[in-house]
Amino acid sequence: MSFELTFLAPSGTGHFLSTPTSYHWSPSLPTPVSQRLLKSHPSDASPLSTLFHLATSPSNAAAYFLAWRDTAGGVWTESAGLPAPLLAWLKDPARSHLADTIHIALSPKPERFFAVSSAGHQWGHVPPELPGHVEAMKLNAGMWRENQTPAGVSWGVGDSYVILCRGGAHVVCSADIATLYPDFRQDLAEKFKAGRHYSYIALNPMVAGQYCVVWKDPVEVGWKVPGDMGALVKEKADEFIANVEARKKVSSATDIALLNQATRLAEQGMQRSAESIARMGDIGTGWTTTYRRYPGSWDSYI
């Protein structure tokens, strides 16, 4: 997981915030989930090492889906309180080895959900416009349009929603998003106009206007949440952005060093080739050659 904020019960006022280095949650997080995170689960034969996905219900503190990798490399899922059609979809053998690709959105409405994995998607009791929106994202041949492969859904209040897409270059919003989440809708319009892509979007499905969105290249976190939660989000967002920038610097320095080494090796190889060709000219083949290093450096391409 990267930087993700999940709105929890009661009534969307709780939170679960995950970053690459830490987890933070309010008491309303389902107890088995907190036990997994704290490695204190009573049957913890598969201690959590990497959290892939957590889905919770903002209206039912006992409902959740958890997917993780344990310390031995095994991949596991655990759930409770899920709608029967979703549970059947999860138990399909086609998804038995795809736990790390599953994304589930549970709604305040108990039977409403949207689930997606690399082996397809499923939904239940969704707003009537949503299936048509999903179908419109397909080409005639049944393939997804460019940048429109569904990656999940974020539910808003009532029947509002945002369909997320892989790559973060496209979303499909229900018609009432602009009214219910005006700041979020404006943020989307401005960032897409600038050619930006998102990595995460979450609406508060119990409180209109509240949301969290993470943008890529450069990384940026936007949110509108209550004061106490906002202070935590700001603190962790600042840490997250600082860590991303630090990794970029290390990566750039490593890339430059590797490219410089590759350039030196290439030049040495070209020089040896030039010397071999020159020797061939010396023995009367009639070949001549000129070796020249083109101006510029690899740095200009980074």
PDB file of C-alpha atoms in Angstrom:
ATOM      1  CA  MET A   1       0.000   0.000   0.000  1.00  0.00           C
ATOM      2  CA  SER A   2       1.112   3.589  -0.540  1.00  0.00           C
ATOM      3  CA  PHE A   3      -0.758   6.452   1.175  1.00  0.00           C
ATOM      4  CA  GLU A   4      -4.394   5.516   1.793  1.00  0.00           C
ATOM      5  CA  LEU A   5      -7.114   6.914   4.044  1.00  0.00           C
ATOM      6  CA  THR A   6     -10.199   4.823   4.794  1.00  0.00           C
ATOM      7  CA  PHE A   7     -13.254   6.317   6.514  1.00  0.00           C
ATOM      8  CA  LEU A   8     -14.622   4.016   9.234  1.00  0.00           C
ATOM      9  CA  ALA A   9     -17.655   3.638  11.456  1.00  0.00           C
ATOM     10  CA  PRO A  10     -19.263   5.202  13.334  1.00  0.00           C
ATOM     11  CA  SER A  11     -20.813   7.252  10.559  1.00  0.00           C
ATOM     12  CA  GLY A  12     -17.545   7.768   8.707  1.00  0.00           C
ATOM     13  CA  THR A  13     -15.913   9.649  11.588  1.00  0.00           C
ATOM     14  CA  GLY A  14     -13.304   6.929  12.255  1.00  0.00           C
ATOM     15  CA  HIS A  15     -10.230   6.393  10.127  1.00  0.00           C
ATOM     16  CA  PHE A  16      -7.585   3.945   8.994  1.00  0.00           C
ATOM     17  CA  LEU A  17      -4.511   5.619   7.529  1.00  0.00           C
ATOM     18  CA  SER A  18      -1.749   3.564   5.953  1.00  0.00           C
ATOM     19  CA  THR A  19       1.620   4.694   4.625  1.00  0.00           C
ATOM     20  CA  PRO A  20       4.597   2.619   3.429  1.00  0.00           C
ATOM     21  CA  THR A  21       6.100   2.905   6.918  1.00  0.00           C
ATOM     22  CA  SER A  22       3.187   2.956   9.379  1.00  0.00           C
ATOM     23  CA  TYR A  23      -0.495   2.363  10.132  1.00  0.00           C
ATOM     24  CA  HIS A  24      -2.790   4.576  12.200  1.00  0.00           C
ATOM     25  CA  TRP A  25      -6.386   3.811  13.157  1.00  0.00           C
ATOM     26  CA  SER A  26      -9.257   4.816  15.397  1.00  0.00           C
ATOM     27  CA  PRO A  27     -10.845   2.384  17.883  1.00  0.00           C
ATOM     28  CA  SER A  28     -13.633   1.517  15.443  1.00  0.00           C
ATOM     29  CA  LEU A  29     -11.294  -0.554  13.254  1.00  0.00           C
ATOM     30  CA  PRO A  30     -12.525  -4.173  13.374  1.00  0.00           C
ATOM     31  CA  THR A  31     -10.741  -5.967  16.217  1.00  0.00           C
ATOM     32  CA  PRO A  32      -9.374  -8.882  14.120  1.00  0.00           C
ATOM     33  CA  VAL A  33      -7.783  -6.352  11.734  1.00  0.00           C
ATOM     34  CA  SER A  34      -6.071  -4.417  14.519  1.00  0.00           C
ATOM     35  CA  GLN A  35      -4.856  -7.710  15.968  1.00  0.00           C
ATOM     36  CA  ARG A  36      -3.328  -8.647  12.609  1.00  0.00           C
ATOM     37  CA  LEU A  37      -1.625  -5.272  12.363  1.00  0.00           C
ATOM     38  CA  LEU A  38      -0.309  -5.529  15.917  1.00  0.00           C
ATOM     39  CA  LYS A  39       0.659  -9.179  15.353  1.00  0.00           C
ATOM     40  CA  SER A  40      -1.417 -10.152  18.373  1.00  0.00           C
ATOM     41  CA  HIS A  41      -4.096 -12.225  16.656  1.00  0.00           C
ATOM     42  CA  PRO A  42      -4.939 -15.325  18.779  1.00  0.00           C
ATOM     43  CA  SER A  43      -4.457 -17.640  15.759  1.00  0.00           C
ATOM     44  CA  ASP A  44      -1.643 -15.720  14.130  1.00  0.00           C
ATOM     45  CA  ALA A  45       0.183 -18.530  12.338  1.00  0.00           C
ATOM     46  CA  SER A  46       0.591 -16.196   9.365  1.00  0.00           C
ATOM     47  CA  PRO A  47       1.834 -12.866  10.793  1.00  0.00           C
ATOM     48  CA  LEU A  48       1.244  -9.851   8.579  1.00  0.00           C
ATOM     49  CA  SER A  49       4.275  -8.509   6.750  1.00  0.00           C
ATOM     50  CA  THR A  50       2.779  -6.611   3.775  1.00  0.00           C
ATOM     51  CA  LEU A  51      -0.774  -5.262   3.715  1.00  0.00           C
ATOM     52  CA  PHE A  52      -2.273  -5.508   0.217  1.00  0.00           C
ATOM     53  CA  HIS A  53      -5.790  -4.274   0.803  1.00  0.00           C
ATOM     54  CA  LEU A  54      -8.240  -3.457   3.572  1.00  0.00           C
ATOM     55  CA  ALA A  55     -11.938  -2.876   2.926  1.00  0.00           C
ATOM     56  CA  THR A  56     -14.274  -1.843   5.739  1.00  0.00           C
ATOM     57  CA  SER A  57     -17.863  -0.708   6.043  1.00  0.00           C
ATOM     58  CA  PRO A  58     -18.419   2.821   7.401  1.00  0.00           C
ATOM     59  CA  SER A  59     -21.761   1.690   8.844  1.00  0.00           C
ATOM     60  CA  ASN A  60     -20.866  -1.786  10.179  1.00  0.00           C
ATOM     61  CA  ALA A  61     -17.782  -1.956  12.370  1.00  0.00           C
ATOM     62  CA  ALA A  62     -17.753  -5.759  12.145  1.00  0.00           C
ATOM     63  CA  ALA A  63     -17.585  -6.017   8.332  1.00  0.00           C
ATOM     64  CA  TYR A  64     -14.213  -6.140   6.614  1.00  0.00           C
ATOM     65  CA  PHE A  65     -11.962  -7.781   4.027  1.00  0.00           C
ATOM     66  CA  LEU A  66      -8.204  -8.057   4.571  1.00  0.00           C
ATOM     67  CA  ALA A  67      -5.508  -9.330   2.185  1.00  0.00           C
ATOM     68  CA  TRP A  68      -1.850  -9.589   3.197  1.00  0.00           C
ATOM     69  CA  ARG A  69       1.484 -11.347   2.721  1.00  0.00           C
ATOM     70  CA  ASP A  70       2.971 -13.046   5.766  1.00  0.00           C
ATOM     71  CA  THR A  71       6.566 -13.115   6.915  1.00  0.00           C
ATOM     72  CA  ALA A  72       7.160 -16.417   5.089  1.00  0.00           C
ATOM     73  CA  GLY A  73       5.888 -15.069   1.748  1.00  0.00           C
ATOM     74  CA  GLY A  74       2.426 -16.664   1.856  1.00  0.00           C
ATOM     75  CA  VAL A  75      -0.611 -14.669   0.701  1.00  0.00           C
ATOM     76  CA  TRP A  76      -3.757 -14.689   2.847  1.00  0.00           C
ATOM     77  CA  THR A  77      -7.248 -13.200   3.031  1.00  0.00           C
ATOM     78  CA  GLU A  78      -9.681 -12.844   5.906  1.00  0.00           C
ATOM     79  CA  SER A  79     -13.192 -11.427   6.010  1.00  0.00           C
ATOM     80  CA  ALA A  80     -16.351 -11.051   8.060  1.00  0.00           C
ATOM     81  CA  GLY A  81     -19.818  -9.623   7.524  1.00  0.00           C
ATOM     82  CA  LEU A  82     -19.585  -9.540   3.705  1.00  0.00           C
ATOM     83  CA  PRO A  83     -22.638  -9.829   1.427  1.00  0.00           C
ATOM     84  CA  ALA A  84     -23.208 -13.418   0.274  1.00  0.00           C
ATOM     85  CA  PRO A  85     -22.679 -12.681  -3.469  1.00  0.00           C
ATOM     86  CA  LEU A  86     -19.337 -11.018  -2.702  1.00  0.00           C
ATOM     87  CA  LEU A  87     -18.259 -13.930  -0.529  1.00  0.00           C
ATOM     88  CA  ALA A  88     -19.115 -16.374  -3.328  1.00  0.00           C
ATOM     89  CA  TRP A  89     -17.116 -14.273  -5.799  1.00  0.00           C
ATOM     90  CA  LEU A  90     -14.108 -14.278  -3.486  1.00  0.00           C
ATOM     91  CA  LYS A  91     -14.269 -18.061  -3.063  1.00  0.00           C
ATOM     92  CA  ASP A  92     -14.247 -18.652  -6.836  1.00  0.00           C
ATOM     93  CA  PRO A  93     -11.141 -20.767  -7.654  1.00  0.00           C
ATOM     94  CA  ALA A  94     -10.301 -18.259 -10.409  1.00  0.00           C
ATOM     95  CA  ARG A  95      -9.347 -15.797  -7.654  1.00  0.00           C
ATOM     96  CA  SER A  96      -7.640 -18.213  -5.278  1.00  0.00           C
ATOM     97  CA  HIS A  97      -4.161 -17.007  -6.285  1.00  0.00           C
ATOM     98  CA  LEU A  98      -5.047 -13.346  -6.962  1.00  0.00           C
ATOM     99  CA  ALA A  99      -5.515 -12.013  -3.430  1.00  0.00           C
ATOM    100  CA  ASP A 100      -2.886  -9.332  -3.979  1.00  0.00           C
ATOM    101  CA  THR A 101      -4.908  -7.866  -6.901  1.00  0.00           C
ATOM    102  CA  ILE A 102      -8.324  -7.681  -5.199  1.00  0.00           C
ATOM    103  CA  HIS A 103      -9.895  -4.314  -4.433  1.00  0.00           C
ATOM    104  CA  ILE A 104     -13.267  -4.140  -2.672  1.00  0.00           C
ATOM    105  CA  ALA A 105     -15.476  -1.149  -1.900  1.00  0.00           C
ATOM    106  CA  LEU A 106     -18.065  -1.757   0.831  1.00  0.00           C
ATOM    107  CA  SER A 107     -20.909   0.711   1.158  1.00  0.00           C
ATOM    108  CA  PRO A 108     -22.944   2.064   4.073  1.00  0.00           C
ATOM    109  CA  LYS A 109     -25.793   0.172   2.388  1.00  0.00           C
ATOM    110  CA  PRO A 110     -25.202  -3.397   3.641  1.00  0.00           C
ATOM    111  CA  GLU A 111     -25.699  -5.267   0.336  1.00  0.00           C
ATOM    112  CA  ARG A 112     -23.926  -2.733  -1.914  1.00  0.00           C
ATOM    113  CA  PHE A 113     -20.371  -3.481  -3.044  1.00  0.00           C
ATOM    114  CA  PHE A 114     -18.020  -3.261  -5.994  1.00  0.00           C
ATOM    115  CA  ALA A 115     -15.110  -5.685  -6.284  1.00  0.00           C
ATOM    116  CA  VAL A 116     -12.375  -6.030  -8.888  1.00  0.00           C
ATOM    117  CA  SER A 117      -9.343  -8.254  -9.411  1.00  0.00           C
ATOM    118  CA  SER A 118      -7.059  -9.077 -12.309  1.00  0.00           C
ATOM    119  CA  ALA A 119      -9.579 -11.819 -13.181  1.00  0.00           C
ATOM    120  CA  GLY A 120     -12.623  -9.559 -13.520  1.00  0.00           C
ATOM    121  CA  HIS A 121     -15.120  -7.613 -11.444  1.00  0.00           C
ATOM    122  CA  GLN A 122     -18.376  -8.076  -9.553  1.00  0.00           C
ATOM    123  CA  TRP A 123     -20.943  -5.804  -7.951  1.00  0.00           C
ATOM    124  CA  GLY A 124     -24.138  -5.960  -5.961  1.00  0.00           C
ATOM    125  CA  HIS A 125     -27.047  -3.547  -5.378  1.00  0.00           C
ATOM    126  CA  VAL A 126     -25.202  -0.695  -7.085  1.00  0.00           C
ATOM    127  CA  PRO A 127     -26.852   2.561  -8.228  1.00  0.00           C
ATOM    128  CA  PRO A 128     -28.761   2.011 -11.501  1.00  0.00           C
ATOM    129  CA  GLU A 129     -26.428   4.207 -13.583  1.00  0.00           C
ATOM    130  CA  LEU A 130     -23.217   2.414 -12.594  1.00  0.00           C
ATOM    131  CA  PRO A 131     -23.491  -0.694 -14.844  1.00  0.00           C
ATOM    132  CA  GLY A 132     -24.055   1.555 -17.866  1.00  0.00           C
ATOM    133  CA  HIS A 133     -20.993   3.609 -16.960  1.00  0.00           C
ATOM    134  CA  VAL A 134     -18.893   0.452 -16.751  1.00  0.00           C
ATOM    135  CA  GLU A 135     -20.189  -0.815 -20.106  1.00  0.00           C
ATOM    136  CA  ALA A 136     -19.379   2.543 -21.722  1.00  0.00           C
ATOM    137  CA  MET A 137     -15.747   2.036 -20.686  1.00  0.00           C
ATOM    138  CA  LYS A 138     -15.523  -0.956 -23.034  1.00  0.00           C
ATOM    139  CA  LEU A 139     -14.861  -1.159 -26.764  1.00  0.00           C
ATOM    140  CA  ASN A 140     -17.137  -3.152 -29.060  1.00  0.00           C
ATOM    141  CA  ALA A 141     -14.823  -6.160 -28.813  1.00  0.00           C
ATOM    142  CA  GLY A 142     -15.272  -6.247 -25.043  1.00  0.00           C
ATOM    143  CA  MET A 143     -11.814  -4.833 -24.373  1.00  0.00           C
ATOM    144  CA  TRP A 144     -11.415  -1.812 -22.128  1.00  0.00           C
ATOM    145  CA  ARG A 145     -10.873   1.584 -23.682  1.00  0.00           C
ATOM    146  CA  GLU A 146      -7.455   3.155 -23.234  1.00  0.00           C
ATOM    147  CA  ASN A 147      -6.882   4.215 -19.594  1.00  0.00           C
ATOM    148  CA  GLN A 148     -10.386   2.970 -18.648  1.00  0.00           C
ATOM    149  CA  THR A 149      -9.789  -0.446 -17.080  1.00  0.00           C
ATOM    150  CA  PRO A 150     -11.692  -0.374 -13.749  1.00  0.00           C
ATOM    151  CA  ALA A 151      -9.486  -0.464 -10.675  1.00  0.00           C
ATOM    152  CA  GLY A 152     -12.232  -0.002  -8.095  1.00  0.00           C
ATOM    153  CA  VAL A 153     -14.953   2.313  -6.856  1.00  0.00           C
ATOM    154  CA  SER A 154     -15.129   4.900  -4.101  1.00  0.00           C
ATOM    155  CA  TRP A 155     -18.641   5.342  -2.724  1.00  0.00           C
ATOM    156  CA  GLY A 156     -19.970   8.746  -1.818  1.00  0.00           C
ATOM    157  CA  VAL A 157     -23.062   9.646   0.194  1.00  0.00           C
ATOM    158  CA  GLY A 158     -26.384   8.349  -1.091  1.00  0.00           C
ATOM    159  CA  ASP A 159     -25.980   6.907  -4.581  1.00  0.00           C
ATOM    160  CA  SER A 160     -22.910   8.933  -5.542  1.00  0.00           C
ATOM    161  CA  TYR A 161     -19.685   7.239  -6.621  1.00  0.00           C
ATOM    162  CA  VAL A 162     -16.406   7.521  -8.501  1.00  0.00           C
ATOM    163  CA  ILE A 163     -15.143   4.668 -10.704  1.00  0.00           C
ATOM    164  CA  LEU A 164     -11.339   4.495 -10.524  1.00  0.00           C
ATOM    165  CA  CYS A 165      -9.177   3.310 -13.428  1.00  0.00           C
ATOM    166  CA  ARG A 166      -5.783   1.647 -13.639  1.00  0.00           C
ATOM    167  CA  GLY A 167      -2.982   4.099 -14.265  1.00  0.00           C
ATOM    168  CA  GLY A 168      -4.894   6.991 -12.689  1.00  0.00           C
ATOM    169  CA  ALA A 169      -5.522   8.924 -15.919  1.00  0.00           C
ATOM    170  CA  HIS A 170      -9.321   8.622 -15.940  1.00  0.00           C
ATOM    171  CA  VAL A 171     -12.334   8.510 -13.613  1.00  0.00           C
ATOM    172  CA  VAL A 172     -16.073   8.209 -14.107  1.00  0.00           C
ATOM    173  CA  CYS A 173     -18.145  10.242 -11.635  1.00  0.00           C
ATOM    174  CA  SER A 174     -21.839   9.994 -10.916  1.00  0.00           C
ATOM    175  CA  ALA A 175     -23.719  13.164 -11.840  1.00  0.00           C
ATOM    176  CA  ASP A 176     -24.109  14.339  -8.229  1.00  0.00           C
ATOM    177  CA  ILE A 177     -20.395  14.316  -7.333  1.00  0.00           C
ATOM    178  CA  ALA A 178     -19.968  17.941  -8.396  1.00  0.00           C
ATOM    179  CA  THR A 179     -22.700  18.992  -5.959  1.00  0.00           C
ATOM    180  CA  LEU A 180     -21.823  16.688  -3.060  1.00  0.00           C
ATOM    181  CA  TYR A 181     -18.009  16.928  -3.296  1.00  0.00           C
ATOM    182  CA  PRO A 182     -17.349  20.264  -5.061  1.00  0.00           C
ATOM    183  CA  ASP A 183     -13.752  20.705  -3.859  1.00  0.00           C
ATOM    184  CA  PHE A 184     -12.859  17.182  -4.946  1.00  0.00           C
ATOM    185  CA  ARG A 185     -14.466  17.690  -8.364  1.00  0.00           C
ATOM    186  CA  GLN A 186     -12.580  20.955  -8.854  1.00  0.00           C
ATOM    187  CA  ASP A 187      -9.308  19.290  -7.812  1.00  0.00           C
ATOM    188  CA  LEU A 188      -9.911  16.540 -10.382  1.00  0.00           C
ATOM    189  CA  ALA A 189     -10.597  19.027 -13.171  1.00  0.00           C
ATOM    190  CA  GLU A 190      -7.498  21.111 -12.435  1.00  0.00           C
ATOM    191  CA  LYS A 191      -5.133  18.161 -12.086  1.00  0.00           C
ATOM    192  CA  PHE A 192      -6.397  16.317 -15.171  1.00  0.00           C
ATOM    193  CA  LYS A 193      -6.086  19.523 -17.189  1.00  0.00           C
ATOM    194  CA  ALA A 194      -2.446  19.646 -16.102  1.00  0.00           C
ATOM    195  CA  GLY A 195      -1.923  16.038 -17.222  1.00  0.00           C
ATOM    196  CA  ARG A 196      -1.642  14.624 -13.699  1.00  0.00           C
ATOM    197  CA  HIS A 197      -2.492  11.027 -12.677  1.00  0.00           C
ATOM    198  CA  TYR A 198      -3.791   9.837  -9.322  1.00  0.00           C
ATOM    199  CA  SER A 199      -2.757   6.778  -7.310  1.00  0.00           C
ATOM    200  CA  TYR A 200      -5.573   6.826  -4.731  1.00  0.00           C
ATOM    201  CA  ILE A 201      -9.023   8.342  -4.238  1.00  0.00           C
ATOM    202  CA  ALA A 202     -11.366   7.944  -1.265  1.00  0.00           C
ATOM    203  CA  LEU A 203     -14.629   9.760  -0.620  1.00  0.00           C
ATOM    204  CA  ASN A 204     -16.247   9.735   2.800  1.00  0.00           C
ATOM    205  CA  PRO A 205     -19.462   7.811   2.049  1.00  0.00           C
ATOM    206  CA  MET A 206     -21.149   9.134   5.179  1.00  0.00           C
ATOM    207  CA  VAL A 207     -20.202  12.825   5.077  1.00  0.00           C
ATOM    208  CA  ALA A 208     -20.552  14.906   1.916  1.00  0.00           C
ATOM    209  CA  GLY A 209     -17.544  17.022   0.935  1.00  0.00           C
ATOM    210  CA  GLN A 210     -14.900  14.925   2.688  1.00  0.00           C
ATOM    211  CA  TYR A 211     -12.287  13.083   0.640  1.00  0.00           C
ATOM    212  CA  CYS A 212      -8.621  12.172   0.189  1.00  0.00           C
ATOM    213  CA  VAL A 213      -6.730  11.957  -3.114  1.00  0.00           C
ATOM    214  CA  VAL A 214      -3.083  11.148  -3.847  1.00  0.00           C
ATOM    215  CA  TRP A 215      -1.492  12.467  -7.063  1.00  0.00           C
ATOM    216  CA  LYS A 216       1.608  11.187  -8.834  1.00  0.00           C
ATOM    217  CA  ASP A 217       4.534  12.847 -10.620  1.00  0.00           C
ATOM    218  CA  PRO A 218       5.094  14.824  -8.479  1.00  0.00           C
ATOM    219  CA  VAL A 219       3.496  13.175  -5.475  1.00  0.00           C
ATOM    220  CA  GLU A 220       0.885  15.336  -3.779  1.00  0.00           C
ATOM    221  CA  VAL A 221      -1.844  14.591  -1.229  1.00  0.00           C
ATOM    222  CA  GLY A 222      -5.113  16.505  -1.113  1.00  0.00           C
ATOM    223  CA  TRP A 223      -7.828  16.093   1.514  1.00  0.00           C
ATOM    224  CA  LYS A 224     -10.803  17.625   3.221  1.00  0.00           C
ATOM    225  CA  VAL A 225     -11.499  15.952   6.574  1.00  0.00           C
ATOM    226  CA  PRO A 226     -12.357  17.003  10.172  1.00  0.00           C
ATOM    227  CA  GLY A 227      -9.770  18.818  12.287  1.00  0.00           C
ATOM    228  CA  ASP A 228      -8.250  15.990  14.354  1.00  0.00           C
ATOM    229  CA  MET A 229      -8.157  13.619  11.414  1.00  0.00           C
ATOM    230  CA  GLY A 230      -6.816  16.432   9.220  1.00  0.00           C
ATOM    231  CA  ALA A 231      -3.871  17.044  11.556  1.00  0.00           C
ATOM    232  CA  LEU A 232      -2.891  13.359  11.344  1.00  0.00           C
ATOM    233  CA  VAL A 233      -3.313  13.292   7.561  1.00  0.00           C
ATOM    234  CA  LYS A 234      -1.128  16.392   7.155  1.00  0.00           C
ATOM    235  CA  GLU A 235       1.605  15.011   9.401  1.00  0.00           C
ATOM    236  CA  LYS A 236       1.727  11.663   7.609  1.00  0.00           C
ATOM    237  CA  ALA A 237       1.315  13.194   4.144  1.00  0.00           C
ATOM    238  CA  ASP A 238       4.347  15.420   4.775  1.00  0.00           C
ATOM    239  CA  GLU A 239       6.359  12.376   5.891  1.00  0.00           C
ATOM    240  CA  PHE A 240       5.159  10.346   2.882  1.00  0.00           C
ATOM    241  CA  ILE A 241       6.103  13.065   0.373  1.00  0.00           C
ATOM    242  CA  ALA A 242       9.499  13.602   2.031  1.00  0.00           C
ATOM    243  CA  ASN A 243      10.229   9.859   1.865  1.00  0.00           C
ATOM    244  CA  VAL A 244       9.212   9.689  -1.805  1.00  0.00           C
ATOM    245  CA  GLU A 245      11.447  12.626  -2.683  1.00  0.00           C
ATOM    246  CA  ALA A 246      14.354  11.125  -0.727  1.00  0.00           C
ATOM    247  CA  ARG A 247      13.983   7.819  -2.580  1.00  0.00           C
ATOM    248  CA  LYS A 248      13.905   9.684  -5.885  1.00  0.00           C
ATOM    249  CA  LYS A 249      17.203  11.377  -5.082  1.00  0.00           C
ATOM    250  CA  VAL A 250      18.827   8.082  -4.148  1.00  0.00           C
ATOM    251  CA  SER A 251      17.398   6.445  -7.265  1.00  0.00           C
ATOM    252  CA  SER A 252      18.578   9.300  -9.488  1.00  0.00           C
ATOM    253  CA  ALA A 253      22.064   9.200  -8.021  1.00  0.00           C
ATOM    254  CA  THR A 254      22.187   5.424  -8.547  1.00  0.00           C
ATOM    255  CA  ASP A 255      20.886   5.753 -12.099  1.00  0.00           C
ATOM    256  CA  ILE A 256      23.466   8.414 -12.929  1.00  0.00           C
ATOM    257  CA  ALA A 257      26.266   6.256 -11.549  1.00  0.00           C
ATOM    258  CA  LEU A 258      25.058   3.229 -13.515  1.00  0.00           C
ATOM    259  CA  LEU A 259      24.661   5.232 -16.707  1.00  0.00           C
ATOM    260  CA  ASN A 260      28.119   6.751 -16.342  1.00  0.00           C
ATOM    261  CA  GLN A 261      29.546   3.267 -15.827  1.00  0.00           C
ATOM    262  CA  ALA A 262      27.656   1.995 -18.875  1.00  0.00           C
ATOM    263  CA  THR A 263      28.968   4.921 -20.920  1.00  0.00           C
ATOM    264  CA  ARG A 264      32.535   4.186 -19.901  1.00  0.00           C
ATOM    265  CA  LEU A 265      32.150   0.494 -20.755  1.00  0.00           C
ATOM    266  CA  ALA A 266      30.535   1.360 -24.094  1.00  0.00           C
ATOM    267  CA  GLU A 267      33.314   3.784 -24.928  1.00  0.00           C
ATOM    268  CA  GLN A 268      35.932   1.197 -24.020  1.00  0.00           C
ATOM    269  CA  GLY A 269      34.211  -1.331 -26.248  1.00  0.00           C
ATOM    270  CA  MET A 270      33.932   1.151 -29.118  1.00  0.00           C
ATOM    271  CA  GLN A 271      37.581   2.092 -28.692  1.00  0.00           C
ATOM    272  CA  ARG A 272      38.621  -1.546 -28.869  1.00  0.00           C
ATOM    273  CA  SER A 273      36.502  -1.986 -32.000  1.00  0.00           C
ATOM    274  CA  ALA A 274      38.087   1.074 -33.556  1.00  0.00           C
ATOM    275  CA  GLU A 275      41.571  -0.238 -32.751  1.00  0.00           C
ATOM    276  CA  SER A 276      40.700  -3.613 -34.301  1.00  0.00           C
ATOM    277  CA  ILE A 277      39.414  -1.964 -37.455  1.00  0.00           C
ATOM    278  CA  ALA A 278      42.495   0.222 -37.621  1.00  0.00           C
ATOM    279  CA  ARG A 279      44.679  -2.869 -37.375  1.00  0.00           C
ATOM    280  CA  MET A 280      42.707  -4.406 -40.215  1.00  0.00           C
ATOM    281  CA  GLY A 281      43.492  -1.285 -42.258  1.00  0.00           C
ATOM    282  CA  ASP A 282      47.185  -1.700 -41.452  1.00  0.00           C
ATOM    283  CA  ILE A 283      47.285  -5.158 -43.039  1.00  0.00           C
ATOM    284  CA  GLY A 284      45.933  -3.933 -46.327  1.00  0.00           C
ATOM    285  CA  THR A 285      42.177  -4.419 -46.154  1.00  0.00           C
ATOM    286  CA  GLY A 286      41.677  -0.837 -47.234  1.00  0.00           C
ATOM    287  CA  TRP A 287      39.304  -0.140 -44.310  1.00  0.00           C
ATOM    288  CA  THR A 288      39.564   3.135 -42.454  1.00  0.00           C
ATOM    289  CA  THR A 289      37.600   4.354 -39.475  1.00  0.00           C
ATOM    290  CA  THR A 290      37.046   7.410 -37.360  1.00  0.00           C
ATOM    291  CA  TYR A 291      35.993   7.146 -33.711  1.00  0.00           C
ATOM    292  CA  ARG A 292      34.348  10.163 -32.157  1.00  0.00           C
ATOM    293  CA  ARG A 293      32.382  10.593 -28.931  1.00  0.00           C
ATOM    294  CA  TYR A 294      29.222  12.560 -29.576  1.00  0.00           C
ATOM    295  CA  PRO A 295      28.787  15.680 -27.415  1.00  0.00           C
ATOM    296  CA  GLY A 296      26.476  15.714 -24.404  1.00  0.00           C
ATOM    297  CA  SER A 297      26.153  13.381 -21.465  1.00  0.00           C
ATOM    298  CA  TRP A 298      23.687  10.846 -20.056  1.00  0.00           C
ATOM    299  CA  ASP A 299      22.737  13.341 -17.401  1.00  0.00           C
ATOM    300  CA  SER A 300      20.747  15.316 -19.950  1.00  0.00           C
ATOM    301  CA  TYR A 301      18.441  12.341 -20.502  1.00  0.00           C
ATOM    302  CA  ILE A 302      17.482  11.745 -16.869  1.00  0.00           C
TER     303      ILE A 302
END
